[in-house]
C-alpha positions in Angstrom: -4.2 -10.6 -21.9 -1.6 -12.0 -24.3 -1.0 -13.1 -27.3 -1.2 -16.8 -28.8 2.3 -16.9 -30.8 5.4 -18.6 -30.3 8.5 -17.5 -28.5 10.1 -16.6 -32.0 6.8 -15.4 -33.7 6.3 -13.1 -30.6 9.7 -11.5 -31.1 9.5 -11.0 -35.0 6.5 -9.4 -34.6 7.5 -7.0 -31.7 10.9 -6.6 -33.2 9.1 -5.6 -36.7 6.5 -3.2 -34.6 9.5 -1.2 -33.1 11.5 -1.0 -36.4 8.4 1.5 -37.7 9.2 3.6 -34.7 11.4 6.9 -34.5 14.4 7.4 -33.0 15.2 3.4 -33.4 18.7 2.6 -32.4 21.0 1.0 -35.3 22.1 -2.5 -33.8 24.2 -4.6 -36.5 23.0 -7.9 -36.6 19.8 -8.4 -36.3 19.4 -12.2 -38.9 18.6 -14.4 -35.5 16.1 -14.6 -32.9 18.4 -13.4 -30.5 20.1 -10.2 -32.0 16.2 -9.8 -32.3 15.8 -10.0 -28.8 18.8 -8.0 -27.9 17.9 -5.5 -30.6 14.2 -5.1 -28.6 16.0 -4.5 -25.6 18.5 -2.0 -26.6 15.1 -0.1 -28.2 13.1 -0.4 -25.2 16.0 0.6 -23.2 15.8 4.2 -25.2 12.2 4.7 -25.9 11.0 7.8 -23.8 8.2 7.4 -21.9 5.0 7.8 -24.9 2.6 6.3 -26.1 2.2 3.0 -24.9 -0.5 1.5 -27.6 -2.2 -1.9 -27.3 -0.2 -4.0 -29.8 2.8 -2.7 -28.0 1.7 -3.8 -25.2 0.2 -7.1 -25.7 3.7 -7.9 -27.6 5.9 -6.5 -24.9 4.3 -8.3 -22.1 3.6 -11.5 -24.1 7.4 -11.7 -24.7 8.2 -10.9 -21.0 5.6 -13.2 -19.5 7.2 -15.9 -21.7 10.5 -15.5 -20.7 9.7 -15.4 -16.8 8.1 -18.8 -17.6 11.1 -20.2 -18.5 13.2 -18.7 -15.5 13.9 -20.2 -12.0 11.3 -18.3 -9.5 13.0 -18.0 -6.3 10.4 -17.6 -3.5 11.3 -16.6 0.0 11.5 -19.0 2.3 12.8 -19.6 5.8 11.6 -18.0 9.3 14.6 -15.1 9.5 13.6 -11.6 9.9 16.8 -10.5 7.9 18.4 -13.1 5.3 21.1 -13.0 2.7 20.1 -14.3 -0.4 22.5 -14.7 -3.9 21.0 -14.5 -7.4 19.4 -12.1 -10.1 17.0 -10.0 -8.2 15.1 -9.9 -11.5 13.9 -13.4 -10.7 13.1 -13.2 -7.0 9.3 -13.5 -5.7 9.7 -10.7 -3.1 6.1 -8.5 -2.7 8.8 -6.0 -3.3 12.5 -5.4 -5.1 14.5 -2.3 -4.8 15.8 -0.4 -7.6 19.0 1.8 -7.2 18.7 4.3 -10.0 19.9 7.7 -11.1 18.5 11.0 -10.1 16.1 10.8 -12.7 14.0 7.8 -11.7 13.3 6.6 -15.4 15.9 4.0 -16.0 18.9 3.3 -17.5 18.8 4.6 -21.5 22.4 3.4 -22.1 21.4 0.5 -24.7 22.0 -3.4 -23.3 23.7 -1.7 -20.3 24.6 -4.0 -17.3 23.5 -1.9 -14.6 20.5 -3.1 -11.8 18.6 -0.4 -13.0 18.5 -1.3 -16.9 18.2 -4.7 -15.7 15.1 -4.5 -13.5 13.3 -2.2 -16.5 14.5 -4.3 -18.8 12.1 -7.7 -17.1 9.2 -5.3 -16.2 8.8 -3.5 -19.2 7.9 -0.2 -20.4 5.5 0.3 -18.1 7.6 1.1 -15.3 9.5 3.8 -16.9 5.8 5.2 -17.7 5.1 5.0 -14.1 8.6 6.5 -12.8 7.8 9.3 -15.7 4.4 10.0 -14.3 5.9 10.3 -10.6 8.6 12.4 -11.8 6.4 14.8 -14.1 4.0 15.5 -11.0 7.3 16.1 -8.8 9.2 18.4 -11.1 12.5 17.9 -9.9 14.9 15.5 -9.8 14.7 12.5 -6.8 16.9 13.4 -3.9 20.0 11.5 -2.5 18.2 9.0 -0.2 14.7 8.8 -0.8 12.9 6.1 -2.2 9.4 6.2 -5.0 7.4 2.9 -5.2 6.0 1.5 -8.9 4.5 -1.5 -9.5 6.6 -4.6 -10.8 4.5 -5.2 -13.9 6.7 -8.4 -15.7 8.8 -8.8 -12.7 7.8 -11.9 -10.0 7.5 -8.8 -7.7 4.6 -6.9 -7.2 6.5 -3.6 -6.3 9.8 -1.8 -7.0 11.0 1.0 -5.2 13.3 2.8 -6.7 15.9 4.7 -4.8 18.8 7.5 -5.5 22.3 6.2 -3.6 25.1 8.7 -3.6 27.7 8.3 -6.5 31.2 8.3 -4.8 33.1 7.6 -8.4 36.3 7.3 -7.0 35.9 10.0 -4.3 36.7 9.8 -0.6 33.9 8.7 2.0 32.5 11.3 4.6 29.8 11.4 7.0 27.6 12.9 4.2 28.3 10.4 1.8 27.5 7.3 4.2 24.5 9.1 5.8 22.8 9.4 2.6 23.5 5.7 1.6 22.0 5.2 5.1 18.9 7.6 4.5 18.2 4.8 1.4 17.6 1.9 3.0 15.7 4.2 5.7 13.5 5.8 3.0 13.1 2.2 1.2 11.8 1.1 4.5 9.5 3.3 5.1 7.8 3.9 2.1 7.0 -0.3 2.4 6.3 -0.1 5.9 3.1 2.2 4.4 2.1 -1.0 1.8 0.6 -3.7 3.8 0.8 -6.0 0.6 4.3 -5.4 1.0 5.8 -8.1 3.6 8.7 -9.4 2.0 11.4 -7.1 0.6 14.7 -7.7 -1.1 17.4 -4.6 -1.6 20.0 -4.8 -4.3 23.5 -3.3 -3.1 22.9 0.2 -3.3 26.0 2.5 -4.7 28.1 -0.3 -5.0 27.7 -0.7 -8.9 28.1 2.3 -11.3 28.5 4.8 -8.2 31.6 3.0 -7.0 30.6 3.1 -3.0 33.0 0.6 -1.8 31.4 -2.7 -1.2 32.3 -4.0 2.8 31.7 0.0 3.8 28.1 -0.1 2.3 27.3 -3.8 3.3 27.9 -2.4 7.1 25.4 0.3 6.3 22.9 -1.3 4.9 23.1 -4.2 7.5 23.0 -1.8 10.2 20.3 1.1 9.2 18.3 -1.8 8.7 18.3 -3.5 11.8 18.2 -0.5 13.6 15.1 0.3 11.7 13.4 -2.8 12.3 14.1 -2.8 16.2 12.7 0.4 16.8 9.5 -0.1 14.3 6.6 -1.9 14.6 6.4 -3.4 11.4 4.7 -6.3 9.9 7.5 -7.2 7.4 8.1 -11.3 7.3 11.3 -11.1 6.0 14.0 -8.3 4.5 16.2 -10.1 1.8 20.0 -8.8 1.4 20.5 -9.4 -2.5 24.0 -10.2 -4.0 25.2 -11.4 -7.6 28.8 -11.9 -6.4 30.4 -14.4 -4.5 33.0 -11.6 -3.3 29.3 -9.4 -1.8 27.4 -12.8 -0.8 31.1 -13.7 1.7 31.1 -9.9 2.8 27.2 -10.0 4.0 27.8 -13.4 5.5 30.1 -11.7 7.9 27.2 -9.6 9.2 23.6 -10.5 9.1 
């Protein structure tokens, strides 16, 4: 169920609902429809998982749905088991994404930060961070290194988002450690869909290699082969596992070895 307003009308409104809210972050300009925007982001990326009432929601997902209308859907295609594909993951019709965020599994709360993980909670909306808070509550501790949680995708063309923990290198040296829990990941990640029968296409972001530093040709090899070693000793009924990369330097390196 949405609401019947404009693209502009849709963000006033939600931009005016937020403003009554604690806690609300101070962002400068806000004249235009898109400091609006930006300014609903940067909220949204702060708001603690609450109270999600029905205007909010109506608003939020109005907005969202609005903007995935105007985007170019990819949809899997091609008869490959394993496939490299280039683009904003956000956009991709996958039955599921995967999420690499902190040990916390509620998102990025750094305001209009450029990370996959703000990103992909950005385009769902604040349901997901409700759902990662609800997993996390009934867990009471913090996700480990290497294991994966599955959500739903809400505003996202996926149905699904599992969110996994990669180890942050920041600068440090590799070890076996290190590149056995990037490897435990993409393991965890693949069995948790393996479980999810609605769940036959699934697209990982480049785990680590953002924020956490891992470097990139090291964890392309990993990913690459964890998950063909997975899928030849597995009987699965995936259709295809997508490779995602946003750079032309990660799209050359995967090239290399799918």
């Amino acid at each position: 169920m949405f609401v019947d307003f404009s693209y502009d009308e849709v963000v006033e409104h939600l931009f005016d609902l937020l403003r009554t809210e604690p806690n609300v972050p101070h962002v400068e300009q806000t004249k235009t429809t898109e400091q609006k925007r930006l300014a609903i982001r940067a909220y949204f990326n702060v708001r603690f998982p609450g109270d999600l009432y029905k205007r909010l929601l109506l608003l939020s997902d109005t907005l969202l749905q609005q903007e995935l209308a105007k985007k170019n859907i990819a949809v899997p295609t091609g008869e490959e088991l394993v496939t490299l594909w280039q683009g904003d993951i956000t956009t991709l019709q996958a039955d599921a994404i995967v999420n690499a965020g902190n040990d916390q599994l509620r998102g990025c709360f750094h305001p209009l930060h450029n990370c996959i993980d703000n990103t992909i909670h950005s385009a769902a909306g604040p349901q997901l961070r409700a759902d990662c808070d609800i997993i996390m509550a009934s867990q009471g501790h913090p996700e480990l290194v290497g294991g994966a949680k599955v959500t739903r995708g809400y505003n996202l063309p996926a149905k699904f988002v599992i969110h996994t923990v990669g180890p942050n290198v920041a600068g440090a040296p590799l070890t076996p450690i290190i590149e056995a829990q990037l490897a435990s990941c993409y393991t965890s990640v693949l069995n948790v869909a393996h479980q999810m029968k609605e769940i036959e296409t699934l697209a990982f972001c480049s785990i680590s290699t953002g924020e956490f530093r891992f470097p990139k040709q090291r964890a392309a090899e990993i990913a690459v082969e964890t998950t063909k070693n997975w899928l030849a000793n597995q009987t699965h009924h995936f259709k295809q596992i997508i490779f995602n990369t946003f750079s032309d330097e990660d799209t050359a390196i995967y090239q290399k070895l799918i």
